[in-house]
CSV table of C-alpha atoms and ligand atoms in Angstrom, one decimal:
chain,number,residue,atom,x,y,z
A,22,UNK,CA,177.0,73.0,151.2
A,23,UNK,CA,179.3,75.8,152.3
A,24,UNK,CA,179.2,79.6,152.9
A,25,UNK,CA,181.5,81.9,151.0
A,26,UNK,CA,183.0,85.1,152.4
A,27,UNK,CA,184.6,88.0,150.6
A,28,UNK,CA,186.9,90.1,152.8
A,29,UNK,CA,190.1,91.7,151.6
A,30,UNK,CA,192.6,94.1,153.4
A,31,UNK,CA,192.5,96.2,150.2
A,32,UNK,CA,189.0,97.4,151.3
A,33,UNK,CA,190.9,99.5,153.8
A,34,UNK,CA,192.5,101.6,151.1
A,35,UNK,CA,189.5,103.9,150.7
A,36,UNK,CA,190.3,106.8,153.1
A,37,UNK,CA,187.5,109.2,153.7
A,38,UNK,CA,189.6,111.1,156.2
A,39,UNK,CA,190.2,111.4,159.9
A,40,UNK,CA,187.1,111.2,162.1
A,41,UNK,CA,184.9,109.8,159.4
A,42,UNK,CA,182.6,107.0,160.8
A,43,UNK,CA,183.0,104.9,157.6
A,44,UNK,CA,186.6,104.2,158.4
A,45,UNK,CA,189.1,101.5,157.4
A,46,UNK,CA,189.1,100.0,160.9
A,47,UNK,CA,185.7,98.6,160.0
A,48,UNK,CA,187.4,96.1,157.8
A,49,UNK,CA,190.3,95.5,160.3
A,50,UNK,CA,187.9,94.3,163.0
A,51,UNK,CA,186.3,91.9,160.5
A,52,UNK,CA,189.6,90.5,159.4
A,53,UNK,CA,190.3,89.8,163.0
A,54,UNK,CA,186.9,88.2,163.5
A,55,UNK,CA,187.3,85.9,160.5
A,56,UNK,CA,190.6,84.6,161.8
A,57,UNK,CA,188.6,82.9,164.5
A,58,UNK,CA,186.0,81.4,162.2
A,59,UNK,CA,186.6,78.0,160.7
A,60,UNK,CA,184.9,76.4,157.8
A,61,UNK,CA,184.1,79.4,155.6
A,62,UNK,CA,185.2,79.4,151.9
A,63,UNK,CA,187.2,82.5,151.1
A,64,UNK,CA,186.3,84.0,147.8
A,65,UNK,CA,188.9,86.3,146.2
A,66,UNK,CA,187.3,89.6,145.0
A,67,UNK,CA,188.0,91.1,141.5
A,68,UNK,CA,187.4,94.6,140.4
A,69,UNK,CA,184.0,95.1,138.7
A,70,UNK,CA,184.4,96.3,135.1
A,71,UNK,CA,183.1,99.5,133.7
A,72,UNK,CA,180.4,97.6,131.9
A,73,UNK,CA,179.3,95.9,135.1
A,74,UNK,CA,179.2,99.2,137.1
A,75,UNK,CA,177.3,101.0,134.3
A,76,UNK,CA,174.6,98.4,134.6
A,77,UNK,CA,173.4,100.7,137.4
A,78,UNK,CA,175.4,103.9,137.0
A,79,UNK,CA,175.7,106.5,134.3
A,80,UNK,CA,178.9,106.4,132.2
A,81,UNK,CA,179.6,110.1,133.0
A,82,UNK,CA,179.3,109.5,136.7
A,83,UNK,CA,181.6,106.4,136.4
A,84,UNK,CA,184.2,108.6,134.7
A,85,UNK,CA,183.8,111.3,137.5
A,86,UNK,CA,184.7,108.6,140.1
A,87,UNK,CA,187.5,107.3,138.0
A,88,UNK,CA,189.1,110.8,137.7
A,89,UNK,CA,189.4,111.0,141.5
A,90,UNK,CA,192.3,108.5,141.2
A,91,UNK,CA,194.5,111.5,140.3
A,92,UNK,CA,193.7,113.4,143.5
A,93,UNK,CA,194.7,112.8,147.1
A,94,UNK,CA,191.4,114.2,148.3
A,95,UNK,CA,188.1,115.1,146.7
A,96,UNK,CA,184.6,115.4,148.3
A,97,UNK,CA,181.5,114.4,146.3
A,98,UNK,CA,179.5,115.9,149.2
A,99,UNK,CA,180.1,116.7,152.8
A,100,UNK,CA,179.6,113.0,153.8
A,101,UNK,CA,181.4,111.5,150.9
A,102,UNK,CA,185.1,112.4,150.6
A,103,UNK,CA,187.4,110.1,148.7
A,104,UNK,CA,191.2,109.5,148.4
A,105,UNK,CA,193.3,108.4,145.4
A,106,UNK,CA,192.6,104.7,146.1
A,107,UNK,CA,188.8,105.1,146.6
A,108,UNK,CA,187.9,104.4,143.0
A,109,UNK,CA,189.8,101.1,142.9
A,110,UNK,CA,188.5,100.1,146.3
A,111,UNK,CA,184.9,100.8,145.2
A,112,UNK,CA,185.4,98.7,142.0
A,113,UNK,CA,186.8,95.9,144.2
A,114,UNK,CA,183.8,96.1,146.5
A,115,UNK,CA,181.3,95.9,143.7
A,116,UNK,CA,183.3,93.1,142.1
A,117,UNK,CA,183.5,91.2,145.3
A,118,UNK,CA,179.7,91.0,145.3
A,119,UNK,CA,179.8,89.7,141.7
A,120,UNK,CA,182.4,87.0,142.4
A,121,UNK,CA,180.4,85.8,145.3
A,122,UNK,CA,177.2,85.8,143.2
A,123,UNK,CA,179.1,83.7,140.6
A,124,UNK,CA,180.2,81.2,143.2
A,125,UNK,CA,176.6,80.8,144.5
A,126,UNK,CA,175.2,80.5,141.0
A,127,UNK,CA,177.8,77.9,140.1
A,128,UNK,CA,176.8,75.9,143.2
A,129,UNK,CA,180.3,76.1,144.7
A,130,UNK,CA,178.9,77.7,147.8
A,131,UNK,CA,175.3,77.8,149.0
A,132,UNK,CA,175.3,81.4,150.2
A,133,UNK,CA,177.7,84.1,151.3
A,134,UNK,CA,178.6,87.4,152.9
A,135,UNK,CA,180.5,90.2,151.0
A,136,UNK,CA,182.2,92.1,153.8
A,137,UNK,CA,183.1,95.1,151.6
A,138,UNK,CA,183.6,98.9,151.8
A,139,UNK,CA,182.8,101.5,150.8
A,140,UNK,CA,179.1,100.8,151.2
A,141,UNK,CA,176.6,101.3,148.3
A,142,UNK,CA,172.9,101.8,148.9
A,143,UNK,CA,172.9,105.6,148.9
A,144,UNK,CA,174.8,105.8,145.6
A,145,UNK,CA,172.4,107.1,142.9
A,146,UNK,CA,172.7,106.1,139.3
A,147,UNK,CA,174.3,109.6,138.6
A,148,UNK,CA,176.0,110.6,141.9
A,149,UNK,CA,177.8,109.6,145.1
A,150,UNK,CA,176.1,110.1,148.4
A,151,UNK,CA,176.1,109.1,152.0
A,152,UNK,CA,179.6,107.4,152.1
A,153,UNK,CA,178.7,105.4,149.0
A,154,UNK,CA,180.3,105.5,145.5
A,155,UNK,CA,179.0,102.5,143.6
A,156,UNK,CA,175.8,100.7,144.6
A,157,UNK,CA,177.1,97.2,145.3
A,158,UNK,CA,173.8,95.5,145.9
A,159,UNK,CA,172.1,97.1,143.0
A,160,UNK,CA,175.0,96.1,140.7
A,161,UNK,CA,174.6,92.6,142.0
A,162,UNK,CA,170.9,92.5,141.2
A,163,UNK,CA,171.5,93.8,137.7
A,164,UNK,CA,174.3,91.3,137.2
A,165,UNK,CA,172.1,88.4,138.2
A,166,UNK,CA,169.7,89.4,135.5
A,167,UNK,CA,172.2,90.4,132.8
A,168,UNK,CA,174.6,87.5,133.3
A,169,UNK,CA,172.7,84.8,135.0
A,170,UNK,CA,169.3,85.3,133.3
A,171,UNK,CA,167.3,85.7,136.5
A,172,UNK,CA,163.9,87.5,136.4
A,173,UNK,CA,163.1,88.2,140.0
A,174,UNK,CA,165.6,89.3,142.6
A,175,UNK,CA,164.9,90.5,146.1
A,176,UNK,CA,167.0,93.2,147.8
A,177,UNK,CA,166.2,93.3,151.5
A,178,UNK,CA,167.8,96.4,153.0
A,179,UNK,CA,167.9,96.4,156.8
A,180,UNK,CA,170.4,99.2,157.1
A,181,UNK,CA,169.1,101.9,159.5
A,182,UNK,CA,169.1,104.4,156.6
A,183,UNK,CA,166.8,104.2,153.6
A,184,UNK,CA,168.6,103.0,150.5
A,185,UNK,CA,167.6,105.8,148.3
A,186,UNK,CA,170.0,104.8,145.5
A,187,UNK,CA,168.6,101.3,145.3
A,188,UNK,CA,165.0,102.4,145.4
A,189,UNK,CA,165.5,104.9,142.7
A,190,UNK,CA,167.3,102.4,140.4
A,191,UNK,CA,164.5,99.9,140.6
A,192,UNK,CA,161.3,101.9,141.4
A,193,UNK,CA,160.0,101.4,137.9
A,194,UNK,CA,161.2,97.8,137.6
A,195,UNK,CA,159.2,94.8,138.8
A,196,UNK,CA,162.2,92.6,138.2
A,197,UNK,CA,163.7,93.7,141.6
A,198,UNK,CA,161.7,93.8,144.7
A,199,UNK,CA,163.1,96.4,147.1
A,200,UNK,CA,162.2,96.1,150.7
A,201,UNK,CA,163.6,98.5,153.3
A,202,UNK,CA,163.3,98.8,157.1
A,203,UNK,CA,164.8,102.1,158.3
A,204,UNK,CA,164.6,104.9,160.8
A,205,UNK,CA,162.2,107.6,159.6
A,206,UNK,CA,162.2,110.5,159.3
A,207,UNK,CA,166.0,110.4,159.1
A,208,UNK,CA,168.9,110.6,156.6
A,209,UNK,CA,168.5,110.6,153.6
A,210,UNK,CA,164.9,111.7,153.9
A,211,UNK,CA,163.3,109.2,151.4
A,212,UNK,CA,161.5,105.9,152.3
A,213,UNK,CA,158.1,107.1,153.3
A,214,UNK,CA,155.3,104.5,153.6
A,215,UNK,CA,153.6,105.7,150.4
A,216,UNK,CA,156.7,105.4,148.2
A,217,UNK,CA,155.6,102.1,146.5
A,218,UNK,CA,157.2,102.3,143.1
A,219,UNK,CA,155.8,103.7,139.9
A,220,UNK,CA,154.8,102.6,136.4
A,221,UNK,CA,155.5,98.8,135.9
A,222,UNK,CA,157.3,98.9,139.2
A,223,UNK,CA,154.3,100.0,141.3
A,224,UNK,CA,154.0,97.7,144.3
A,225,UNK,CA,157.6,96.4,144.0
A,226,UNK,CA,159.0,99.0,146.5
A,227,UNK,CA,158.1,98.3,150.1
A,228,UNK,CA,159.1,100.8,152.8
A,229,UNK,CA,158.8,100.2,156.5
A,230,UNK,CA,159.6,103.5,158.1
A,231,UNK,CA,160.3,102.9,161.8
A,232,UNK,CA,160.4,105.4,164.6
A,233,UNK,CA,163.5,105.3,166.7
A,234,UNK,CA,163.5,102.8,169.6
A,235,UNK,CA,162.4,99.7,167.7
A,236,UNK,CA,164.5,96.6,168.5
A,237,UNK,CA,164.6,92.9,168.1
A,238,UNK,CA,160.9,92.3,168.9
A,239,UNK,CA,159.6,94.9,166.4
A,240,UNK,CA,162.0,93.9,163.6
A,241,UNK,CA,161.1,90.2,164.2
A,242,UNK,CA,157.4,90.9,164.0
A,243,UNK,CA,157.9,93.0,160.8
A,244,UNK,CA,159.9,90.2,159.1
A,245,UNK,CA,157.5,87.4,160.1
A,246,UNK,CA,154.2,89.1,159.5
A,247,UNK,CA,154.8,91.7,156.7
A,248,UNK,CA,158.0,90.9,154.8
A,249,UNK,CA,157.9,87.1,154.7
A,250,UNK,CA,154.4,86.9,153.2
A,251,UNK,CA,155.3,89.5,150.5
A,252,UNK,CA,158.5,87.6,149.6
A,253,UNK,CA,156.7,84.3,149.3
A,254,UNK,CA,154.2,85.9,146.8
A,255,UNK,CA,157.0,87.5,144.8
A,256,UNK,CA,159.1,84.2,144.7
A,257,UNK,CA,162.5,85.7,144.2
A,258,UNK,CA,165.1,83.5,142.5
A,259,UNK,CA,167.9,85.2,144.5
A,260,UNK,CA,168.0,87.0,147.8
A,261,UNK,CA,170.4,89.9,148.3
A,262,UNK,CA,170.6,91.5,151.7
A,263,UNK,CA,171.8,95.1,152.1
A,264,UNK,CA,173.2,94.3,155.5
A,265,UNK,CA,173.9,97.4,157.5
A,266,UNK,CA,174.5,97.0,161.2
A,267,UNK,CA,173.7,100.5,162.2
A,268,UNK,CA,170.2,99.6,163.6
A,269,UNK,CA,172.3,98.1,166.5
A,270,UNK,CA,171.6,99.6,169.9
A,271,UNK,CA,175.3,100.6,170.3
A,272,UNK,CA,175.5,102.4,166.9
A,273,UNK,CA,176.5,106.1,167.3
A,274,UNK,CA,174.6,107.3,164.2
A,275,UNK,CA,171.1,106.2,164.8
A,276,UNK,CA,168.4,105.4,167.4
A,277,UNK,CA,167.4,101.8,166.9
A,278,UNK,CA,167.8,99.1,169.5
A,279,UNK,CA,168.5,95.9,167.5
A,280,UNK,CA,171.0,93.4,169.0
A,281,UNK,CA,173.1,90.5,167.6
A,282,UNK,CA,170.1,88.2,168.2
A,283,UNK,CA,167.8,90.4,166.2
A,284,UNK,CA,170.1,90.4,163.2
A,285,UNK,CA,170.5,86.7,163.5
A,286,UNK,CA,166.7,86.3,163.5
A,287,UNK,CA,166.3,88.5,160.4
A,288,UNK,CA,168.9,86.5,158.6
A,289,UNK,CA,167.3,83.3,159.6
A,290,UNK,CA,163.9,84.5,158.3
A,291,UNK,CA,165.4,85.5,154.9
A,292,UNK,CA,167.4,82.2,154.6
A,293,UNK,CA,164.2,80.3,155.2
A,294,UNK,CA,162.5,82.3,152.4
A,295,UNK,CA,165.5,81.8,150.1
A,296,UNK,CA,165.2,78.0,150.8
A,297,UNK,CA,161.6,78.1,149.7
A,298,UNK,CA,161.8,80.2,146.5
A,299,UNK,CA,165.5,80.5,145.5
A,300,UNK,CA,167.1,77.1,146.2
A,301,UNK,CA,168.8,78.8,149.2
A,302,UNK,CA,170.7,81.3,147.1
A,303,UNK,CA,171.4,84.3,149.3
A,304,UNK,CA,174.3,86.9,149.4
A,305,UNK,CA,174.5,89.5,152.2
A,306,UNK,CA,176.4,92.7,151.3
A,307,UNK,CA,177.8,94.9,154.0
A,308,UNK,CA,176.4,98.4,154.1
A,309,UNK,CA,176.7,100.6,157.3
A,310,UNK,CA,177.5,99.8,160.9
A,311,UNK,CA,179.7,102.2,162.8
A,312,UNK,CA,180.2,100.7,166.3
A,313,UNK,CA,183.2,98.4,165.7
A,314,UNK,CA,182.3,95.8,168.3
A,315,UNK,CA,178.7,95.6,167.1
A,316,UNK,CA,179.8,95.4,163.5
A,317,UNK,CA,182.1,92.5,164.3
A,318,UNK,CA,179.7,90.6,166.5
A,319,UNK,CA,176.7,91.1,164.2
A,320,UNK,CA,178.7,90.0,161.2
A,321,UNK,CA,179.7,86.9,163.1
A,322,UNK,CA,176.1,86.2,164.1
A,323,UNK,CA,174.9,86.5,160.5
A,324,UNK,CA,177.7,84.3,159.3
A,325,UNK,CA,176.7,81.7,161.8
A,326,UNK,CA,173.1,81.8,160.4
A,327,UNK,CA,174.4,81.6,156.8
A,328,UNK,CA,176.3,78.4,157.8
A,329,UNK,CA,173.2,77.0,159.4
A,330,UNK,CA,174.9,76.4,162.6
A,331,UNK,CA,173.0,78.5,165.0
A,332,UNK,CA,170.9,77.2,167.9
A,333,UNK,CA,167.2,77.7,167.5
A,334,UNK,CA,166.5,81.2,168.9
A,335,UNK,CA,164.2,81.8,171.8
A,336,UNK,CA,161.3,84.1,171.4
A,337,UNK,CA,162.2,87.7,172.2
A,338,UNK,CA,161.3,88.6,175.8
A,339,UNK,CA,159.8,92.0,175.1
A,340,UNK,CA,156.4,92.5,173.4
A,341,UNK,CA,156.5,94.2,170.0
A,342,UNK,CA,155.3,97.8,169.7
A,343,UNK,CA,155.3,97.6,165.9
A,344,UNK,CA,151.6,96.7,165.5
A,345,UNK,CA,150.1,100.0,164.5
A,346,UNK,CA,153.0,100.8,162.1
A,347,UNK,CA,152.8,97.4,160.5
A,348,UNK,CA,149.0,97.8,160.1
A,349,UNK,CA,149.7,101.0,158.2
A,350,UNK,CA,152.2,99.1,156.0
A,351,UNK,CA,149.6,96.4,155.3
A,352,UNK,CA,147.0,99.0,154.4
A,353,UNK,CA,149.2,100.8,151.9
A,354,UNK,CA,150.7,97.6,150.4
A,355,UNK,CA,147.3,95.7,150.5
A,356,UNK,CA,146.7,97.0,147.0
A,357,UNK,CA,149.5,94.8,145.8
A,358,UNK,CA,150.0,92.0,148.4
A,359,UNK,CA,147.8,89.6,150.4
A,360,UNK,CA,148.0,88.8,154.1
P,401,ZN,ZN1,173.3,103.2,157.2
């Protein structure tokens, strides 16, 4: 079966202003990249409705964002300026994820990639933050439960920043397993090892706070030896990936050293898990990634994995230095999961 992709030139209409790293050109390079890719099913995005966005966000906050339509410029915080078209672009981004989810659930495509902006994982239920207006992946997870009746959804967030908005939305909720690999300590400050969820959701938040300098070997070991066993025990019915490409070695914002091969390997691990527990159902949602070439090449590499057309990867040449950190994760999470 085929792979769906959501990408629309209208995602360029959100203008955070000159010099902002989360810029419209991020979509332009992806449009160019997709012109060279054959065999993908293009899925037309629709704007998410107020009801869908308020599955995650407060109604008052939704109205705050809607009101920015009347202004040529407004800044929710220093990182998160918006233009008059930002609200509509953000609705289209969230809705793009939902249309792709519908296509996967209907069996029209096996999996897919929503190449959207603005990104979402920093957006809190009640406020914009960190370039993000509406939390696209979180809205996707809630939609899978509200409209498709699923009970267990995985959000795997490999963006280099911790997805504070996603964690906060689901930290008391065992129906969404949130796993994040991220640079730590770093923006936004959350994502410590001992943040494991609370109440009924205790044990369903997994944070892997990485020091700068981790690359393909460390991410590979983490996915194989810590993340995969947890996911197999949780048995998600759908796998969402918060796919940021800012852990790339060339990214200007952060200090990780992942390459195209590393992202391909992470995607392959997650697709293997989706095959085993979720009938292959997997949708990747673009988050960050600020080096345009890396963004383009990593997105292409993940699409190749989604289509199942990649050559088997070699083992990574360098030895992983992640052992002690992963031991610490296993110690903390050992209250909830087995290895
Ligand atoms: Zn990021």
